Amino acid sequence: AVVSTQSTWEAVVSTQSTWGHAPRIVPYGDMSISPAASALHYGLQAFEGMKAFRGDDGKTRLFRPMKNMERMNSSAECLFFPSFDGEQFLECLKELVRLDESWIPHGEGFSLYLRPTIISTFPFLGVCAAQNVKLYVIMSPVGPYYPTGFNAVKLLADPKYVRAWPGGSGNTKVGGNYAPTIRVQSEAAKLGYQQIMWLFPDGNGEHIVTEVGTMNQFFFFEKADGSGRELVTAPLSRGDILPGVTRDSILQMARGMDEFEVSEREYTIEEIVRAIDDGRMLEAFGTGTAALVCPVKSVGFCGKDYDIPIGTPEDPNEQCAPLTKRLYNMLTDVQYGRVAHEFAIEI
């Protein structure tokens, strides 16, 4: 069940190119939709995930909201939906948050989750462009992803599972990217793993690491040639990786440290296994809106579990490694207003 705030924002378009009625804020409730609406039959739907934070100073902030506006327009383009003015939409979102600001919880790890959604309401049985589209936003208060501290996860990397392909829709948040992963996730859970590491064949007998579950994935290790340390994540250039807002923020903050190489490049699970076997692996984590950062403690590949270091100098038993924790603290310091930063937008 979803615990939602009392208000919903919505706008509709009645042709392929023009947004019709002025947007409005209405009480939260069920909506009426035709059983023939093409969103229900052909996956003509997309969404975003973002949060509003109540800072230590009592002010409300959004975290890089224009990145979500840009990505949602990209998803709309993928579905051949009309685009929208991201800056105007953001102003509407701010007003919605202001109206229901009392729903934003206080405390570290708490926030108000915003779910912008765009769907086809066109009542037509046939694969064609939507002539009626609805854009709306619902919100829900959420608590800490790790209520009792970090909880590192085990990943299953199985070459038979592929999430997305170059030239496809893997770089958008359309519904069709998510529904087929539920069964795979369930199968991994039965084997004792919390997430799936999605692979893609590189054509040379190895398997490219793409994403983990619904998160972007990072590995931090000593380079094989002994020239230093590297933080690596998959590139966006092939079009099969979601351009995560947290991913981009981590990359910018890590580069700002100027302490190690930060790479966006193709790398394989076989390269990761070699780094683990050689004792060069330092840590690994996923990134996303829900968890922010999710420490990884092992990867299962070809019938063997490969352990990844966790723990910090202060607490060897902590379910998190030093860089992961440091980046998490840097991000939350911005989100909760403890550090002034351009990423945080006050409402």
CSV table of C-alpha atoms in Angstrom, one decimal:
chain,number,residue,atom,x,y,z
A,1,ALA,CA,0.0,0.0,0.0
A,2,VAL,CA,1.1,3.6,-0.6
A,3,VAL,CA,0.7,6.3,2.0
A,4,SER,CA,0.1,9.4,-0.1
A,5,THR,CA,-0.1,13.0,0.6
A,6,GLN,CA,-3.5,14.7,0.3
A,7,SER,CA,-2.8,16.3,-3.1
A,8,THR,CA,-2.1,15.3,-6.7
A,9,TRP,CA,-0.9,17.5,-9.6
A,10,GLU,CA,-2.1,16.7,-13.1
A,11,ALA,CA,-2.0,18.0,-16.7
A,12,VAL,CA,-3.4,16.4,-19.9
A,13,VAL,CA,-2.7,16.7,-23.6
A,14,SER,CA,-5.5,16.0,-26.1
A,15,THR,CA,-3.4,16.0,-29.4
A,16,GLN,CA,0.0,14.7,-30.3
A,17,SER,CA,1.7,18.1,-29.9
A,18,THR,CA,-0.3,20.5,-27.7
A,19,TRP,CA,-0.9,20.4,-23.9
A,20,GLY,CA,-4.5,21.2,-23.4
A,21,HIS,CA,-6.1,22.2,-20.1
A,22,ALA,CA,-4.1,24.2,-17.5
A,23,PRO,CA,-2.5,22.0,-14.9
A,24,ARG,CA,-4.2,21.7,-11.6
A,25,ILE,CA,-3.7,20.4,-8.0
A,26,VAL,CA,-6.5,18.2,-6.9
A,27,PRO,CA,-7.2,15.9,-3.8
A,28,TYR,CA,-5.4,12.6,-4.0
A,29,GLY,CA,-7.7,9.8,-5.2
A,30,ASP,CA,-8.4,7.1,-7.7
A,31,MET,CA,-8.6,8.1,-11.4
A,32,SER,CA,-10.9,6.9,-14.1
A,33,ILE,CA,-9.3,5.4,-17.2
A,34,SER,CA,-10.7,3.5,-20.2
A,35,PRO,CA,-10.0,-0.2,-20.2
A,36,ALA,CA,-8.8,0.3,-23.7
A,37,ALA,CA,-6.2,3.0,-22.7
A,38,SER,CA,-3.0,2.1,-24.6
A,39,ALA,CA,-0.9,2.5,-21.4
A,40,LEU,CA,-2.6,-0.7,-20.1
A,41,HIS,CA,-1.8,-2.7,-23.3
A,42,TYR,CA,1.4,-1.5,-24.9
A,43,GLY,CA,3.5,-0.1,-22.1
A,44,LEU,CA,3.0,3.6,-23.1
A,45,GLN,CA,4.0,4.8,-19.6
A,46,ALA,CA,7.0,6.4,-17.9
A,47,PHE,CA,7.9,7.8,-14.5
A,48,GLU,CA,10.5,9.6,-12.4
A,49,GLY,CA,11.6,9.3,-8.8
A,50,MET,CA,12.8,12.2,-6.8
A,51,LYS,CA,12.8,13.5,-3.2
A,52,ALA,CA,12.1,16.6,-1.2
A,53,PHE,CA,14.2,16.8,2.0
A,54,ARG,CA,13.5,18.8,5.2
A,55,GLY,CA,16.9,20.1,6.1
A,56,ASP,CA,18.5,20.4,9.6
A,57,ASP,CA,17.7,24.2,9.3
A,58,GLY,CA,14.0,23.5,8.6
A,59,LYS,CA,14.1,24.4,5.0
A,60,THR,CA,12.8,22.2,2.2
A,61,ARG,CA,15.1,21.2,-0.7
A,62,LEU,CA,14.9,19.3,-3.9
A,63,PHE,CA,18.0,17.5,-5.1
A,64,ARG,CA,18.9,18.3,-8.7
A,65,PRO,CA,15.3,18.3,-9.9
A,66,MET,CA,16.1,19.6,-13.4
A,67,LYS,CA,18.0,16.3,-14.1
A,68,ASN,CA,14.7,14.5,-13.5
A,69,MET,CA,12.8,16.9,-15.8
A,70,GLU,CA,15.4,16.3,-18.5
A,71,ARG,CA,15.3,12.5,-18.1
A,72,MET,CA,11.5,12.4,-18.1
A,73,ASN,CA,11.4,14.4,-21.3
A,74,SER,CA,13.8,11.8,-22.7
A,75,SER,CA,11.4,9.0,-21.7
A,76,ALA,CA,8.5,10.9,-23.2
A,77,GLU,CA,10.4,11.2,-26.5
A,78,CYS,CA,11.1,7.4,-26.4
A,79,LEU,CA,7.4,6.8,-26.2
A,80,PHE,CA,6.6,9.4,-28.9
A,81,PHE,CA,4.8,11.5,-26.3
A,82,PRO,CA,4.7,15.3,-26.4
A,83,SER,CA,7.5,17.0,-24.5
A,84,PHE,CA,6.9,19.5,-21.7
A,85,ASP,CA,8.7,22.6,-20.4
A,86,GLY,CA,10.9,21.2,-17.6
A,87,GLU,CA,11.3,24.6,-15.8
A,88,GLN,CA,7.6,25.2,-15.8
A,89,PHE,CA,6.9,21.7,-14.6
A,90,LEU,CA,9.4,22.1,-11.8
A,91,GLU,CA,7.6,25.3,-10.7
A,92,CYS,CA,4.4,23.3,-10.5
A,93,LEU,CA,6.2,20.6,-8.5
A,94,LYS,CA,7.5,23.2,-6.0
A,95,GLU,CA,4.0,24.5,-5.5
A,96,LEU,CA,2.7,21.0,-4.9
A,97,VAL,CA,5.4,20.3,-2.3
A,98,ARG,CA,4.7,23.6,-0.6
A,99,LEU,CA,1.0,22.7,-0.3
A,100,ASP,CA,1.7,19.4,1.3
A,101,GLU,CA,5.0,20.4,3.1
A,102,SER,CA,3.7,19.2,6.4
A,103,TRP,CA,3.9,15.7,5.1
A,104,ILE,CA,7.7,15.9,4.8
A,105,PRO,CA,9.1,13.9,7.8
A,106,HIS,CA,11.9,15.2,10.0
A,107,GLY,CA,15.2,13.5,10.6
A,108,GLU,CA,18.1,11.9,8.8
A,109,GLY,CA,17.1,9.5,6.1
A,110,PHE,CA,13.5,10.7,5.9
A,111,SER,CA,12.1,12.5,2.9
A,112,LEU,CA,9.0,13.1,0.7
A,113,TYR,CA,9.1,10.9,-2.4
A,114,LEU,CA,7.8,12.4,-5.6
A,115,ARG,CA,6.6,10.2,-8.4
A,116,PRO,CA,6.0,12.2,-11.7
A,117,THR,CA,4.2,9.9,-14.1
A,118,ILE,CA,3.2,10.1,-17.7
A,119,ILE,CA,0.8,7.7,-19.4
A,120,SER,CA,-1.3,7.3,-22.5
A,121,THR,CA,-5.0,7.5,-21.8
A,122,PHE,CA,-5.8,7.0,-25.6
A,123,PRO,CA,-8.6,4.4,-25.8
A,124,PHE,CA,-7.4,2.5,-28.8
A,125,LEU,CA,-6.5,-1.1,-29.4
A,126,GLY,CA,-3.5,-0.9,-31.8
A,127,VAL,CA,0.1,0.0,-31.7
A,128,CYS,CA,0.2,3.6,-32.6
A,129,ALA,CA,1.0,7.1,-31.2
A,130,ALA,CA,-1.0,8.2,-28.2
A,131,GLN,CA,-3.4,11.0,-28.9
A,132,ASN,CA,-4.3,11.5,-25.3
A,133,VAL,CA,-1.6,11.7,-22.6
A,134,LYS,CA,-1.8,12.4,-18.9
A,135,LEU,CA,1.1,13.8,-16.8
A,136,TYR,CA,0.6,13.7,-13.0
A,137,VAL,CA,2.5,13.6,-9.7
A,138,ILE,CA,1.8,11.8,-6.5
A,139,MET,CA,3.9,12.0,-3.3
A,140,SER,CA,4.5,9.9,-0.3
A,141,PRO,CA,6.6,10.3,2.9
A,142,VAL,CA,9.4,7.7,3.2
A,143,GLY,CA,11.7,6.7,5.9
A,144,PRO,CA,15.4,5.6,5.9
A,145,TYR,CA,16.4,2.9,3.4
A,146,TYR,CA,18.6,1.5,6.1
A,147,PRO,CA,16.8,2.1,9.4
A,148,THR,CA,19.4,0.3,11.5
A,149,GLY,CA,22.5,1.2,9.4
A,150,PHE,CA,24.0,0.0,6.1
A,151,ASN,CA,23.2,-3.5,5.0
A,152,ALA,CA,25.5,-4.7,2.2
A,153,VAL,CA,24.0,-6.9,-0.5
A,154,LYS,CA,25.0,-10.0,-2.4
A,155,LEU,CA,24.7,-9.8,-6.2
A,156,LEU,CA,24.0,-12.6,-8.7
A,157,ALA,CA,25.7,-12.1,-12.1
A,158,ASP,CA,24.2,-14.6,-14.6
A,159,PRO,CA,25.0,-14.1,-18.3
A,160,LYS,CA,21.6,-15.5,-19.3
A,161,TYR,CA,19.8,-12.4,-18.0
A,162,VAL,CA,20.0,-9.2,-20.1
A,163,ARG,CA,18.3,-6.0,-19.0
A,164,ALA,CA,18.7,-3.8,-22.1
A,165,TRP,CA,20.4,-3.5,-25.4
A,166,PRO,CA,22.3,-0.7,-27.2
A,167,GLY,CA,19.8,1.2,-29.3
A,168,GLY,CA,16.9,0.2,-27.1
A,169,SER,CA,15.1,2.0,-24.2
A,170,GLY,CA,17.4,1.1,-21.3
A,171,ASN,CA,18.5,4.7,-20.8
A,172,THR,CA,14.9,5.8,-20.0
A,173,LYS,CA,12.4,5.2,-17.3
A,174,VAL,CA,9.7,3.6,-19.3
A,175,GLY,CA,7.6,0.9,-17.6
A,176,GLY,CA,8.7,-1.8,-20.0
A,177,ASN,CA,12.2,-1.7,-18.6
A,178,TYR,CA,11.0,-2.7,-15.1
A,179,ALA,CA,8.2,-5.3,-15.4
A,180,PRO,CA,10.4,-8.1,-16.9
A,181,THR,CA,13.0,-7.8,-14.1
A,182,ILE,CA,10.6,-8.8,-11.3
A,183,ARG,CA,10.7,-12.5,-12.1
A,184,VAL,CA,14.5,-12.5,-12.4
A,185,GLN,CA,14.8,-10.7,-9.1
A,186,SER,CA,12.6,-13.3,-7.5
A,187,GLU,CA,14.7,-16.2,-8.8
A,188,ALA,CA,17.9,-14.5,-7.5
A,189,ALA,CA,16.2,-14.1,-4.1
A,190,LYS,CA,15.5,-17.9,-4.0
A,191,LEU,CA,19.3,-18.4,-4.4
A,192,GLY,CA,20.1,-16.1,-1.5
A,193,TYR,CA,21.0,-12.9,-3.5
A,194,GLN,CA,19.4,-9.5,-3.0
A,195,GLN,CA,20.0,-8.1,-6.5
A,196,ILE,CA,20.8,-9.1,-10.1
A,197,MET,CA,23.9,-7.8,-11.8
A,198,TRP,CA,22.8,-7.3,-15.4
A,199,LEU,CA,25.4,-8.4,-18.0
A,200,PHE,CA,25.8,-8.0,-21.7
A,201,PRO,CA,28.1,-10.1,-24.0
A,202,ASP,CA,31.1,-8.1,-25.3
A,203,GLY,CA,31.5,-10.3,-28.3
A,204,ASN,CA,34.9,-11.6,-27.1
A,205,GLY,CA,33.8,-14.2,-24.6
A,206,GLU,CA,33.4,-11.9,-21.7
A,207,HIS,CA,30.4,-10.1,-20.2
A,208,ILE,CA,30.0,-6.3,-19.8
A,209,VAL,CA,28.6,-5.1,-16.4
A,210,THR,CA,25.7,-2.8,-17.0
A,211,GLU,CA,23.5,-2.2,-14.0
A,212,VAL,CA,22.5,-3.8,-10.7
A,213,GLY,CA,18.8,-4.3,-10.0
A,214,THR,CA,17.4,-0.8,-10.7
A,215,MET,CA,20.7,0.9,-9.7
A,216,ASN,CA,23.8,2.1,-11.4
A,217,GLN,CA,26.9,0.1,-10.3
A,218,PHE,CA,30.4,1.3,-9.2
A,219,PHE,CA,33.6,-0.7,-8.4
A,220,PHE,CA,36.7,0.7,-6.7
A,221,PHE,CA,40.0,-1.1,-7.1
A,222,GLU,CA,43.7,-1.0,-7.5
A,223,LYS,CA,44.6,-1.0,-11.2
A,224,ALA,CA,46.3,-4.1,-12.6
A,225,ASP,CA,49.3,-2.2,-13.8
A,226,GLY,CA,49.9,-0.7,-10.3
A,227,SER,CA,49.4,2.8,-11.4
A,228,GLY,CA,46.8,3.7,-8.8
A,229,ARG,CA,43.2,3.3,-7.8
A,230,GLU,CA,40.2,3.5,-10.1
A,231,LEU,CA,36.5,4.1,-9.5
A,232,VAL,CA,34.6,2.7,-12.5
A,233,THR,CA,31.0,2.7,-13.7
A,234,ALA,CA,29.5,1.8,-17.1
A,235,PRO,CA,29.3,4.6,-19.7
A,236,LEU,CA,26.1,6.2,-21.1
A,237,SER,CA,27.4,6.1,-24.7
A,238,ARG,CA,25.8,2.8,-25.7
A,239,GLY,CA,22.3,4.0,-24.7
A,240,ASP,CA,21.6,1.0,-22.4
A,241,ILE,CA,22.4,2.6,-19.1
A,242,LEU,CA,20.0,4.8,-17.1
A,243,PRO,CA,21.5,8.3,-16.6
A,244,GLY,CA,21.0,8.2,-12.8
A,245,VAL,CA,20.9,11.5,-11.0
A,246,THR,CA,22.8,9.9,-8.0
A,247,ARG,CA,25.2,8.3,-10.5
A,248,ASP,CA,26.1,11.7,-12.0
A,249,SER,CA,26.4,13.3,-8.6
A,250,ILE,CA,28.8,10.6,-7.3
A,251,LEU,CA,30.9,11.0,-10.4
A,252,GLN,CA,31.2,14.8,-9.9
A,253,MET,CA,31.9,14.5,-6.2
A,254,ALA,CA,34.5,11.7,-6.7
A,255,ARG,CA,36.3,13.7,-9.4
A,256,GLY,CA,36.3,16.7,-7.1
A,257,MET,CA,38.3,14.6,-4.5
A,258,ASP,CA,41.1,14.4,-7.0
A,259,GLU,CA,42.5,11.3,-5.2
A,260,PHE,CA,42.0,8.5,-7.8
A,261,GLU,CA,41.0,7.9,-11.4
A,262,VAL,CA,37.2,8.1,-12.0
A,263,SER,CA,36.2,6.3,-15.2
A,264,GLU,CA,33.1,5.8,-17.2
A,265,ARG,CA,34.0,2.9,-19.4
A,266,GLU,CA,33.0,-0.6,-20.4
A,267,TYR,CA,34.3,-3.2,-18.0
A,268,THR,CA,33.5,-6.9,-17.6
A,269,ILE,CA,32.5,-9.2,-14.8
A,270,GLU,CA,35.6,-11.2,-15.7
A,271,GLU,CA,37.7,-8.1,-15.0
A,272,ILE,CA,36.0,-7.7,-11.6
A,273,VAL,CA,36.7,-11.3,-10.7
A,274,ARG,CA,40.4,-10.9,-11.6
A,275,ALA,CA,40.6,-7.8,-9.4
A,276,ILE,CA,39.0,-9.8,-6.5
A,277,ASP,CA,41.2,-12.9,-7.1
A,278,ASP,CA,44.3,-10.6,-7.2
A,279,GLY,CA,43.4,-8.9,-3.9
A,280,ARG,CA,43.0,-5.5,-5.7
A,281,MET,CA,39.3,-5.0,-5.1
A,282,LEU,CA,38.7,-2.3,-2.5
A,283,GLU,CA,34.9,-1.9,-2.5
A,284,ALA,CA,31.7,-1.8,-4.5
A,285,PHE,CA,28.3,-0.1,-4.4
A,286,GLY,CA,25.2,0.7,-6.3
A,287,THR,CA,23.5,4.1,-6.6
A,288,GLY,CA,19.9,5.2,-6.9
A,289,THR,CA,17.2,7.6,-5.6
A,290,ALA,CA,15.9,5.1,-3.0
A,291,ALA,CA,19.0,3.8,-1.3
A,292,LEU,CA,21.3,6.6,-2.4
A,293,VAL,CA,24.3,4.2,-2.1
A,294,CYS,CA,24.0,0.5,-1.5
A,295,PRO,CA,27.2,-1.4,-0.4
A,296,VAL,CA,28.0,-4.7,-2.1
A,297,LYS,CA,29.7,-7.5,-0.2
A,298,SER,CA,29.8,-10.3,-2.8
A,299,VAL,CA,29.1,-11.2,-6.4
A,300,GLY,CA,28.0,-14.7,-7.5
A,301,PHE,CA,29.3,-15.6,-10.9
A,302,CYS,CA,29.4,-19.1,-12.6
A,303,GLY,CA,28.6,-20.9,-9.4
A,304,LYS,CA,31.1,-19.1,-7.1
A,305,ASP,CA,30.7,-16.3,-4.7
A,306,TYR,CA,33.4,-13.6,-4.8
A,307,ASP,CA,33.7,-11.6,-1.6
A,308,ILE,CA,34.2,-7.8,-1.7
A,309,PRO,CA,35.7,-5.9,1.2
A,310,ILE,CA,33.4,-4.1,3.6
A,311,GLY,CA,34.0,-2.4,6.9
A,312,THR,CA,35.8,0.8,7.9
A,313,PRO,CA,38.9,1.6,10.0
A,314,GLU,CA,36.5,2.8,12.7
A,315,ASP,CA,34.3,-0.2,12.6
A,316,PRO,CA,35.6,-3.3,10.8
A,317,ASN,CA,32.1,-4.9,11.2
A,318,GLU,CA,30.3,-2.1,9.5
A,319,GLN,CA,28.3,-3.1,6.4
A,320,CYS,CA,29.9,-0.4,4.4
A,321,ALA,CA,33.4,0.5,3.1
A,322,PRO,CA,35.2,3.8,3.5
A,323,LEU,CA,34.7,5.5,0.1
A,324,THR,CA,31.1,4.4,0.0
A,325,LYS,CA,30.4,5.9,3.4
A,326,ARG,CA,32.3,9.0,2.6
A,327,LEU,CA,30.3,9.6,-0.7
A,328,TYR,CA,27.0,8.8,1.1
A,329,ASN,CA,27.8,11.5,3.8
A,330,MET,CA,28.8,14.0,1.1
A,331,LEU,CA,25.5,13.5,-0.7
A,332,THR,CA,23.3,13.6,2.5
A,333,ASP,CA,25.1,16.7,3.7
A,334,VAL,CA,23.9,18.5,0.6
A,335,GLN,CA,20.4,17.1,0.7
A,336,TYR,CA,19.8,18.1,4.3
A,337,GLY,CA,21.4,21.5,3.9
A,338,ARG,CA,24.5,20.9,6.1
A,339,VAL,CA,26.7,21.9,3.2
A,340,ALA,CA,25.7,24.6,0.7
A,341,HIS,CA,25.8,23.3,-2.8
A,342,GLU,CA,24.3,24.0,-6.2
A,343,PHE,CA,22.7,20.5,-6.3
A,344,ALA,CA,20.2,21.5,-3.6
A,345,ILE,CA,17.3,23.7,-4.7
A,346,GLU,CA,15.5,25.4,-1.9
A,347,ILE,CA,11.7,25.6,-2.1
